[in-house]
Amino acid sequence: MGKRCSHTGNRDKFPQLTLPRKAIPKFSLHLWPLSDKNSHKMAKIWNHQRLWICIGLAAVTLAVYSQVHRFDFIDLDDGEYVFENWHVTNGLHWVNVAWAFTSGHAANWHPVTWLSHMMDCQIFGLNAGFHHLVSLLLHTANSLLLFLLLQKLTGSHWRSAFVAALFALHPLHVESVAWIAERKDVLSTLFLLLTLWAYAGYVAKPRLKRYLLSLLFFALGLMAKPMLVTLPFVLLLLDYWPLRRFSVPPQRAKSSRQPKAQPIWRLALPLVREKLAFFLLAAVSSIVTFVVQRAAGAVKTAEVLPLDSRIANAIHSYFAYLLKAGWPGSLTVFYRLPPFGYQASEIALAASFLIGTTFLVIRFAPRYPYLAFGWFWYLGTLVPVIGLVQVGGQAMADRYTYIPLIGAFVIVAWGIPDVMAKWPGAKTFLAPAGAFLLLACSAAAWHQTQYWKDTISLFSHALEIDKNSYIVHELLGTGLAKRDKYQEAVVHYAEALRLQPAETHIMGNLGYSLYQLKKVDQAVAYYSAALKIKPDDPIVLRNLGQVRLDQGKFVEAVDCFRKAQRRTPDDFLLACSLGNALSKLGRTQEAIYAYILALRMHPEYPEALFGLGMALAGQGKLVDATRNFEAALHLSPGYADAHNNLGNILLQQGQVDKALGHYAEALRLNPKYAEAHYN
């Protein structure tokens, strides 16, 4: 008859992962003697049960998030990560792959994430629904893998399933699943779970190839999102529970006598040495990430956000995340830092809770080791994003809980049954209560997901949560402007500027919308005011340059574009605009260089191909011009100007019929095209 586990966290009557004797003694959770026949029968039942749990978990997850296949891209990072990033939209080509491994674009070094987006574009193009579905499939895979991993490590089917279901359905995780730019969340978590799976296999049967496999998964996870730098500490938590490698000396005793109890730090030393390669990878990733984010200007300095404010925000966020996990109301895409800081009473309450909980966890950890595992998982995995090194202007973000809440879910799944076991008959209510909780999470997640269908819906909801967020007003204005709703955009830009008067990029965006409304003088006034505050603001300079270009002030336009180009040399739109201005001045060769620069950055940009074609035609290079016009039409068949000018070249070459065909197509596309009518 097998022995019972000494702690109450593993009461479920299922076999546990067998570990090597040199690590821990062999445990068995069989509570009755089984014949070989009965053992085979029970194993078959467990396998069927596990299969049906996986099917049910996948089905519910896909059902709750199925609406994402109808969703659009969001005008917040999705452009930077996908639809405005030509390296990504051009798919998996060697130039783009090399860029993924050498670029610090978007203030991060995460080549695996870039490759994932490139693969989506290679297969699906810019169909946003399929990009969303890939993220959903990754989230579903993470949920299944989490269940299988916990079940393998603990032997508990239903507690593991409950943790996985909470992970799959909790509304705090909607942001990571429904936001295409957060592909890095679901992708890095997949590699984290694969790392833990490979590591558990290594502990069971220590082999170099298993160790290297777990190290490989960890490296891939870091290259998907560097938030995984705390994973070596997670492995130590796994050693504590459920692997229980801290319970005996790591080396086999030389005698048959019971080894003497040793302090935990002495038991931990060999386990830490075992993970030195993991710590080295984490250190390298941390340094690379800090350098890239510092170079991009994403890291807030002590002058902008003092250290005491960061510590206060970190303490508040640790507490607030748990409150939102328990009651996920008022979820939004952006939580702003309080303009005057947190009240002392708020920080005192949060700090008292954190310190008190940590004390209780340590006090009861010998009897309930899953408490220490879950609590320190939660605290530790949040460290990279808790705000001590502040990146961006947010106080906290739902997406940051994607990995950390696994620890809290473990405490709930193992702790509540242990507490309820002390009251006879209480277990009867566990299953219905758990089912009700998961049903409530599913409904809340479905409702929260709906806000992510498009930019307007997302930021309109965010304003309902916080009407005084200038960033949300600005983002909503940008979304409206991209949909040609300039009058509405002006209202939100103006409100954003009222809340944050010195933000030059808001002035630039407001000026752009006013210009589109033919309010040229007001637009120029905002541009001028912005440039007095920040003379080298590239957005303002580019917008002002376009105004001057449209006004026929070509010298001023070139001056604005060149100043902006010094700040953003990799802006292909800016290079193309510079080429247009130079062409108007008759500086054809300089214009050709500008167009070629734009095409080096974005080889499939129709406007640059058209501009280059026009410049080459002006030099009499009709064959090269024809090639560029045809390339532009291949990429954009509805480009009326390209049809008209290609017709002009064909006419010069005596190909009248072909020229007439292009003129006719230009008129079909734009019946009021006067030049095409004349031609």
Coordinates of N, CA and C in Angstrom, one line a residue, residues 5-163:
C5 N 0.9 11.4 1.0 CA 1.8 12.5 0.9 C 1.6 13.2 2.3
S6 N 2.8 13.8 2.8 CA 2.7 14.4 4.1 C 2.0 15.7 4.2
H7 N 1.8 16.4 3.1 CA 1.1 17.7 3.1 C -0.2 17.5 2.4
T8 N -1.1 18.4 2.8 CA -2.5 18.2 2.4 C -2.8 18.8 1.0
G9 N -1.8 19.4 0.4 CA -2.0 20.0 -0.9 C -2.2 18.9 -2.0
N10 N -1.8 17.7 -1.8 CA -1.9 16.7 -2.8 C -2.8 15.5 -2.3
R11 N -4.0 15.8 -2.1 CA -4.9 14.7 -1.5 C -5.6 14.0 -2.6
D12 N -5.6 14.5 -3.9 CA -6.3 13.8 -4.9 C -5.7 12.5 -5.2
K13 N -6.5 11.5 -5.5 CA -6.1 10.1 -5.5 C -5.6 9.8 -6.9
F14 N -4.4 10.4 -7.3 CA -3.9 10.2 -8.6 C -2.4 10.0 -8.5
P15 N -1.7 9.3 -9.4 CA -0.3 9.1 -9.3 C 0.4 10.4 -9.6
Q16 N 1.6 10.6 -8.9 CA 2.3 11.9 -9.1 C 3.6 11.6 -9.9
L17 N 4.2 12.6 -10.5 CA 5.4 12.5 -11.2 C 6.5 11.8 -10.3
T18 N 7.1 10.8 -10.8 CA 8.2 10.1 -10.1 C 9.5 10.8 -10.4
L19 N 10.2 11.2 -9.4 CA 11.5 11.9 -9.5 C 12.6 11.0 -9.2
P20 N 13.8 11.3 -9.6 CA 15.0 10.5 -9.3 C 15.3 10.4 -7.9
R21 N 15.8 9.3 -7.4 CA 16.0 9.1 -6.0 C 17.0 10.1 -5.4
K22 N 18.0 10.5 -6.2 CA 19.0 11.4 -5.7 C 18.4 12.8 -5.4
A23 N 17.2 13.0 -6.0 CA 16.6 14.3 -5.8 C 15.6 14.3 -4.6
I24 N 14.6 13.3 -4.7 CA 13.7 13.2 -3.6 C 13.3 11.7 -3.4
P25 N 12.7 11.3 -2.3 CA 12.3 10.0 -2.2 C 11.1 9.7 -3.1
K26 N 10.8 8.5 -3.4 CA 9.7 8.2 -4.3 C 8.4 8.3 -3.6
F27 N 7.5 9.1 -4.1 CA 6.2 9.3 -3.5 C 5.2 8.5 -4.3
S28 N 4.1 8.1 -3.7 CA 3.0 7.5 -4.4 C 1.7 7.9 -3.7
L29 N 0.8 8.3 -4.6 CA -0.5 8.7 -4.0 C -1.6 7.7 -4.2
H30 N -1.3 6.4 -4.5 CA -2.3 5.4 -4.4 C -2.7 5.2 -3.0
L31 N -4.0 5.2 -2.8 CA -4.5 5.1 -1.4 C -5.1 3.7 -1.2
W32 N -4.9 2.8 -2.1 CA -5.4 1.4 -1.9 C -4.5 0.5 -2.8
P33 N -4.4 -0.8 -2.4 CA -3.6 -1.7 -3.3 C -4.3 -2.0 -4.6
L34 N -3.6 -1.9 -5.7 CA -4.2 -2.2 -7.0 C -3.4 -3.3 -7.6
S35 N -4.2 -4.2 -8.2 CA -3.5 -5.3 -9.0 C -3.1 -4.6 -10.4
D36 N -2.3 -5.4 -11.1 CA -1.9 -4.9 -12.4 C -3.1 -4.6 -13.3
K37 N -4.1 -5.5 -13.2 CA -5.3 -5.3 -14.0 C -6.0 -4.0 -13.7
N38 N -6.2 -3.8 -12.3 CA -6.9 -2.6 -11.9 C -6.1 -1.4 -12.2
S39 N -4.8 -1.4 -12.1 CA -3.9 -0.3 -12.4 C -4.1 0.1 -13.8
H40 N -4.1 -0.9 -14.7 CA -4.3 -0.6 -16.2 C -5.7 0.0 -16.4
K41 N -6.7 -0.5 -15.7 CA -8.1 0.0 -15.8 C -8.2 1.5 -15.3
M42 N -7.5 1.8 -14.2 CA -7.6 3.1 -13.6 C -6.8 4.1 -14.6
A43 N -5.7 3.7 -15.1 CA -4.9 4.5 -16.0 C -5.7 4.9 -17.2
K44 N -6.5 3.9 -17.7 CA -7.3 4.1 -18.9 C -8.4 5.1 -18.6
I45 N -9.0 5.0 -17.4 CA -10.1 6.0 -17.0 C -9.5 7.4 -16.9
W46 N -8.3 7.5 -16.3 CA -7.7 8.8 -16.1 C -7.3 9.4 -17.5
N47 N -6.9 8.6 -18.4 CA -6.5 9.1 -19.7 C -7.8 9.6 -20.4
H48 N -8.9 8.9 -20.3 CA -10.2 9.4 -20.9 C -10.6 10.7 -20.2
Q49 N -10.5 10.7 -18.9 CA -10.9 11.9 -18.2 C -10.1 13.1 -18.6
R50 N -8.8 12.9 -18.7 CA -7.9 14.0 -19.2 C -8.2 14.5 -20.6
L51 N -8.5 13.5 -21.5 CA -8.9 13.9 -22.8 C -10.2 14.7 -22.9
W52 N -11.2 14.3 -22.1 CA -12.4 15.1 -22.1 C -12.3 16.5 -21.5
I53 N -11.4 16.6 -20.5 CA -11.1 17.9 -19.9 C -10.5 18.8 -20.9
C54 N -9.5 18.3 -21.7 CA -8.9 19.1 -22.7 C -9.9 19.5 -23.8
I55 N -10.7 18.6 -24.2 CA -11.7 19.0 -25.2 C -12.7 20.0 -24.7
G56 N -13.1 19.9 -23.5 CA -14.1 20.9 -22.9 C -13.4 22.2 -22.7
L57 N -12.1 22.2 -22.2 CA -11.4 23.4 -22.0 C -11.2 24.2 -23.3
A58 N -10.8 23.5 -24.3 CA -10.5 24.1 -25.6 C -11.8 24.6 -26.2
A59 N -12.9 23.9 -26.1 CA -14.2 24.3 -26.7 C -14.7 25.6 -26.0
V60 N -14.6 25.6 -24.7 CA -15.1 26.8 -24.0 C -14.3 28.0 -24.3
T61 N -13.0 27.9 -24.3 CA -12.1 29.0 -24.6 C -12.3 29.5 -26.0
L62 N -12.4 28.6 -27.0 CA -12.7 29.1 -28.4 C -14.1 29.7 -28.5
A63 N -15.0 29.2 -27.8 CA -16.4 29.8 -27.8 C -16.4 31.2 -27.3
V64 N -15.7 31.4 -26.1 CA -15.8 32.7 -25.5 C -15.1 33.8 -26.3
Y65 N -14.0 33.4 -27.0 CA -13.2 34.4 -27.8 C -13.5 34.3 -29.3
S66 N -14.5 33.5 -29.7 CA -14.7 33.3 -31.1 C -15.0 34.5 -31.9
Q67 N -15.5 35.5 -31.2 CA -15.9 36.8 -31.9 C -14.7 37.6 -32.5
V68 N -13.5 37.2 -32.0 CA -12.3 38.0 -32.5 C -12.1 37.9 -34.0
H69 N -12.6 36.8 -34.6 CA -12.3 36.6 -36.0 C -13.0 37.7 -36.9
R70 N -13.9 38.5 -36.3 CA -14.5 39.6 -37.0 C -13.9 41.0 -36.6
F71 N -12.9 41.0 -35.8 CA -12.3 42.2 -35.3 C -11.3 42.8 -36.2
D72 N -11.1 44.1 -36.1 CA -10.1 44.8 -36.9 C -8.8 45.0 -36.2
F73 N -7.8 45.6 -36.9 CA -6.6 46.1 -36.2 C -7.0 47.3 -35.3
I74 N -6.2 47.5 -34.3 CA -6.4 48.6 -33.4 C -5.3 49.7 -33.7
D75 N -5.7 51.0 -33.7 CA -4.7 52.0 -33.9 C -3.9 52.3 -32.6
L76 N -3.4 51.3 -32.0 CA -2.5 51.4 -30.9 C -1.5 50.3 -31.0
D77 N -0.3 50.5 -31.5 CA 0.7 49.5 -31.7 C 0.5 48.5 -32.8
D78 N -0.7 48.2 -33.1 CA -1.0 47.2 -34.2 C -0.3 47.7 -35.5
G79 N -0.3 49.0 -35.8 CA 0.3 49.5 -37.0 C 1.8 49.3 -36.9
E80 N 2.4 49.6 -35.7 CA 3.8 49.5 -35.5 C 4.3 48.1 -35.6
Y81 N 3.4 47.2 -35.2 CA 3.8 45.8 -35.2 C 3.4 45.1 -36.5
V82 N 2.4 45.5 -37.1 CA 1.9 44.8 -38.3 C 1.6 45.7 -39.5
F83 N 0.5 46.3 -39.6 CA 0.0 46.8 -40.9 C 0.7 48.0 -41.4
E84 N 1.5 48.7 -40.6 CA 2.3 49.9 -41.0 C 3.8 49.5 -41.0
N85 N 4.1 48.3 -40.8 CA 5.5 47.9 -40.7 C 5.9 47.0 -41.9
W86 N 6.5 47.6 -42.9 CA 6.7 46.9 -44.2 C 7.6 45.7 -44.0
H87 N 8.5 45.6 -43.0 CA 9.3 44.4 -42.8 C 8.3 43.2 -42.4
V88 N 7.3 43.6 -41.7 CA 6.3 42.5 -41.3 C 5.4 42.2 -42.5
T89 N 4.8 43.2 -43.1 CA 3.8 43.0 -44.1 C 4.4 42.2 -45.3
N90 N 5.7 42.4 -45.6 CA 6.4 41.7 -46.7 C 6.6 40.2 -46.4
G91 N 6.4 39.8 -45.2 CA 6.5 38.3 -44.9 C 7.9 37.8 -44.6
L92 N 8.0 36.5 -44.6 CA 9.3 35.9 -44.2 C 10.3 35.9 -45.4
H93 N 11.0 37.0 -45.6 CA 12.1 37.1 -46.5 C 13.4 37.3 -45.7
W94 N 14.5 36.9 -46.3 CA 15.7 37.0 -45.5 C 16.0 38.4 -45.0
V95 N 15.7 39.4 -45.8 CA 16.0 40.8 -45.3 C 15.2 41.1 -44.1
N96 N 13.9 40.6 -44.1 CA 13.0 40.9 -42.9 C 13.4 40.0 -41.7
V97 N 13.9 38.8 -42.0 CA 14.3 37.9 -40.9 C 15.6 38.5 -40.2
A98 N 16.5 39.0 -41.0 CA 17.7 39.7 -40.5 C 17.3 40.9 -39.7
W99 N 16.3 41.7 -40.2 CA 15.9 42.8 -39.5 C 15.3 42.4 -38.1
A100 N 14.5 41.4 -38.1 CA 13.9 40.9 -36.8 C 15.0 40.7 -35.7
F101 N 16.1 40.1 -36.1 CA 17.2 39.8 -35.1 C 18.1 41.0 -34.8
T102 N 18.0 42.0 -35.6 CA 18.9 43.1 -35.4 C 18.3 44.4 -35.0
S103 N 16.9 44.5 -35.0 CA 16.2 45.7 -34.8 C 15.7 45.8 -33.3
G104 N 15.7 47.1 -32.9 CA 15.2 47.4 -31.6 C 13.9 48.2 -31.8
H105 N 13.2 47.9 -32.9 CA 11.9 48.6 -33.2 C 10.9 48.3 -32.1
A106 N 10.0 49.3 -31.9 CA 9.0 49.2 -30.8 C 9.6 49.1 -29.4
A107 N 10.9 49.6 -29.3 CA 11.5 49.7 -28.0 C 11.7 48.3 -27.4
N108 N 11.9 47.3 -28.2 CA 12.1 45.9 -27.7 C 12.9 45.1 -28.7
W109 N 13.6 44.1 -28.1 CA 14.3 43.1 -29.0 C 13.5 41.8 -28.8
H110 N 12.7 41.5 -29.7 CA 11.9 40.2 -29.6 C 11.7 39.6 -31.0
P111 N 12.8 39.1 -31.6 CA 12.8 38.6 -32.9 C 11.7 37.5 -33.2
V112 N 11.5 36.6 -32.2 CA 10.5 35.6 -32.4 C 9.1 36.1 -32.6
T113 N 8.8 37.2 -31.8 CA 7.5 37.9 -32.0 C 7.4 38.4 -33.4
W114 N 8.5 39.1 -33.9 CA 8.4 39.6 -35.3 C 8.2 38.5 -36.3
L115 N 8.9 37.4 -36.1 CA 8.8 36.3 -37.1 C 7.4 35.8 -37.1
S116 N 6.7 35.7 -35.9 CA 5.3 35.3 -35.8 C 4.4 36.2 -36.6
H117 N 4.6 37.5 -36.5 CA 3.7 38.4 -37.2 C 4.0 38.3 -38.7
M118 N 5.3 38.1 -39.1 CA 5.7 38.0 -40.5 C 5.0 36.7 -41.1
M119 N 5.0 35.6 -40.3 CA 4.4 34.4 -40.8 C 2.9 34.6 -41.1
D120 N 2.2 35.3 -40.2 CA 0.8 35.6 -40.4 C 0.6 36.4 -41.7
C121 N 1.4 37.4 -41.9 CA 1.3 38.2 -43.1 C 1.6 37.4 -44.4
Q122 N 2.6 36.5 -44.2 CA 2.9 35.6 -45.3 C 1.7 34.8 -45.7
I123 N 1.0 34.3 -44.7 CA -0.1 33.3 -45.0 C -1.4 34.0 -45.2
F124 N -1.7 35.0 -44.4 CA -3.1 35.7 -44.4 C -3.1 37.1 -44.9
G125 N -1.9 37.6 -45.3 CA -1.9 39.0 -45.7 C -2.3 39.9 -44.5
L126 N -3.1 40.9 -44.8 CA -3.5 41.9 -43.7 C -5.0 41.6 -43.3
N127 N -5.4 40.4 -43.4 CA -6.8 40.0 -42.9 C -6.7 39.9 -41.4
A128 N -7.1 41.0 -40.7 CA -7.0 41.1 -39.2 C -7.6 39.9 -38.5
G129 N -8.8 39.4 -39.0 CA -9.5 38.3 -38.3 C -8.6 37.1 -38.2
F130 N -7.8 36.7 -39.2 CA -6.9 35.6 -39.1 C -5.8 35.8 -38.1
H131 N -5.2 37.0 -38.0 CA -4.2 37.4 -37.1 C -4.8 37.2 -35.6
H132 N -6.0 37.6 -35.4 CA -6.7 37.4 -34.1 C -6.8 35.9 -33.8
L133 N -7.2 35.1 -34.8 CA -7.4 33.7 -34.6 C -6.1 33.0 -34.2
V134 N -5.0 33.4 -34.8 CA -3.7 32.8 -34.4 C -3.4 33.1 -32.9
S135 N -3.6 34.3 -32.5 CA -3.5 34.6 -31.0 C -4.4 33.8 -30.2
L136 N -5.6 33.6 -30.6 CA -6.6 32.8 -29.9 C -6.1 31.4 -29.8
L137 N -5.6 30.8 -30.9 CA -5.2 29.4 -30.8 C -4.0 29.3 -29.9
L138 N -3.1 30.3 -29.9 CA -2.0 30.2 -29.0 C -2.4 30.3 -27.5
H139 N -3.4 31.1 -27.2 CA -4.0 31.2 -25.9 C -4.7 29.9 -25.5
T140 N -5.4 29.2 -26.4 CA -6.0 27.9 -26.1 C -4.9 26.9 -25.9
A141 N -3.9 26.9 -26.7 CA -2.8 26.0 -26.5 C -2.1 26.2 -25.1
N142 N -2.0 27.4 -24.7 CA -1.4 27.7 -23.4 C -2.3 27.1 -22.3
S143 N -3.6 27.3 -22.4 CA -4.5 26.8 -21.4 C -4.4 25.3 -21.3
L144 N -4.4 24.6 -22.4 CA -4.3 23.1 -22.4 C -2.9 22.7 -21.8
L145 N -1.9 23.4 -22.2 CA -0.5 23.0 -21.7 C -0.4 23.2 -20.2
L146 N -1.0 24.3 -19.7 CA -1.0 24.6 -18.3 C -1.7 23.4 -17.5
F147 N -2.9 23.0 -18.0 CA -3.6 21.9 -17.4 C -2.7 20.6 -17.4
L148 N -2.2 20.3 -18.5 CA -1.4 19.0 -18.6 C -0.2 19.1 -17.8
L149 N 0.5 20.3 -17.7 CA 1.7 20.4 -16.9 C 1.4 20.2 -15.4
L150 N 0.3 20.9 -14.9 CA 0.0 20.8 -13.5 C -0.5 19.4 -13.2
Q151 N -1.2 18.8 -14.1 CA -1.7 17.4 -13.8 C -0.5 16.5 -13.7
K152 N 0.4 16.7 -14.6 CA 1.6 15.8 -14.6 C 2.4 16.0 -13.3
L153 N 2.5 17.2 -12.8 CA 3.4 17.5 -11.7 C 2.7 17.2 -10.4
T154 N 1.4 17.3 -10.3 CA 0.7 17.2 -9.0 C -0.2 15.9 -8.9
G155 N -0.6 15.3 -10.1 CA -1.4 14.2 -10.1 C -2.9 14.6 -10.0
S156 N -3.2 15.8 -9.8 CA -4.6 16.3 -9.6 C -5.2 16.7 -10.9
H157 N -6.3 16.0 -11.3 CA -7.0 16.4 -12.6 C -7.8 17.6 -12.4
W158 N -8.7 17.6 -11.4 CA -9.7 18.7 -11.3 C -9.1 20.0 -10.8
R159 N -8.2 20.0 -9.9 CA -7.6 21.2 -9.4 C -6.8 21.8 -10.6
S160 N -6.1 21.0 -11.3 CA -5.3 21.5 -12.4 C -6.2 22.1 -13.5
A161 N -7.3 21.4 -13.7 CA -8.3 21.8 -14.7 C -8.9 23.2 -14.3
F162 N -9.1 23.4 -13.0 CA -9.7 24.6 -12.6 C -8.7 25.8 -12.8
V163 N -7.4 25.5 -12.5 CA -6.4 26.6 -12.7 C -6.4 27.0 -14.2

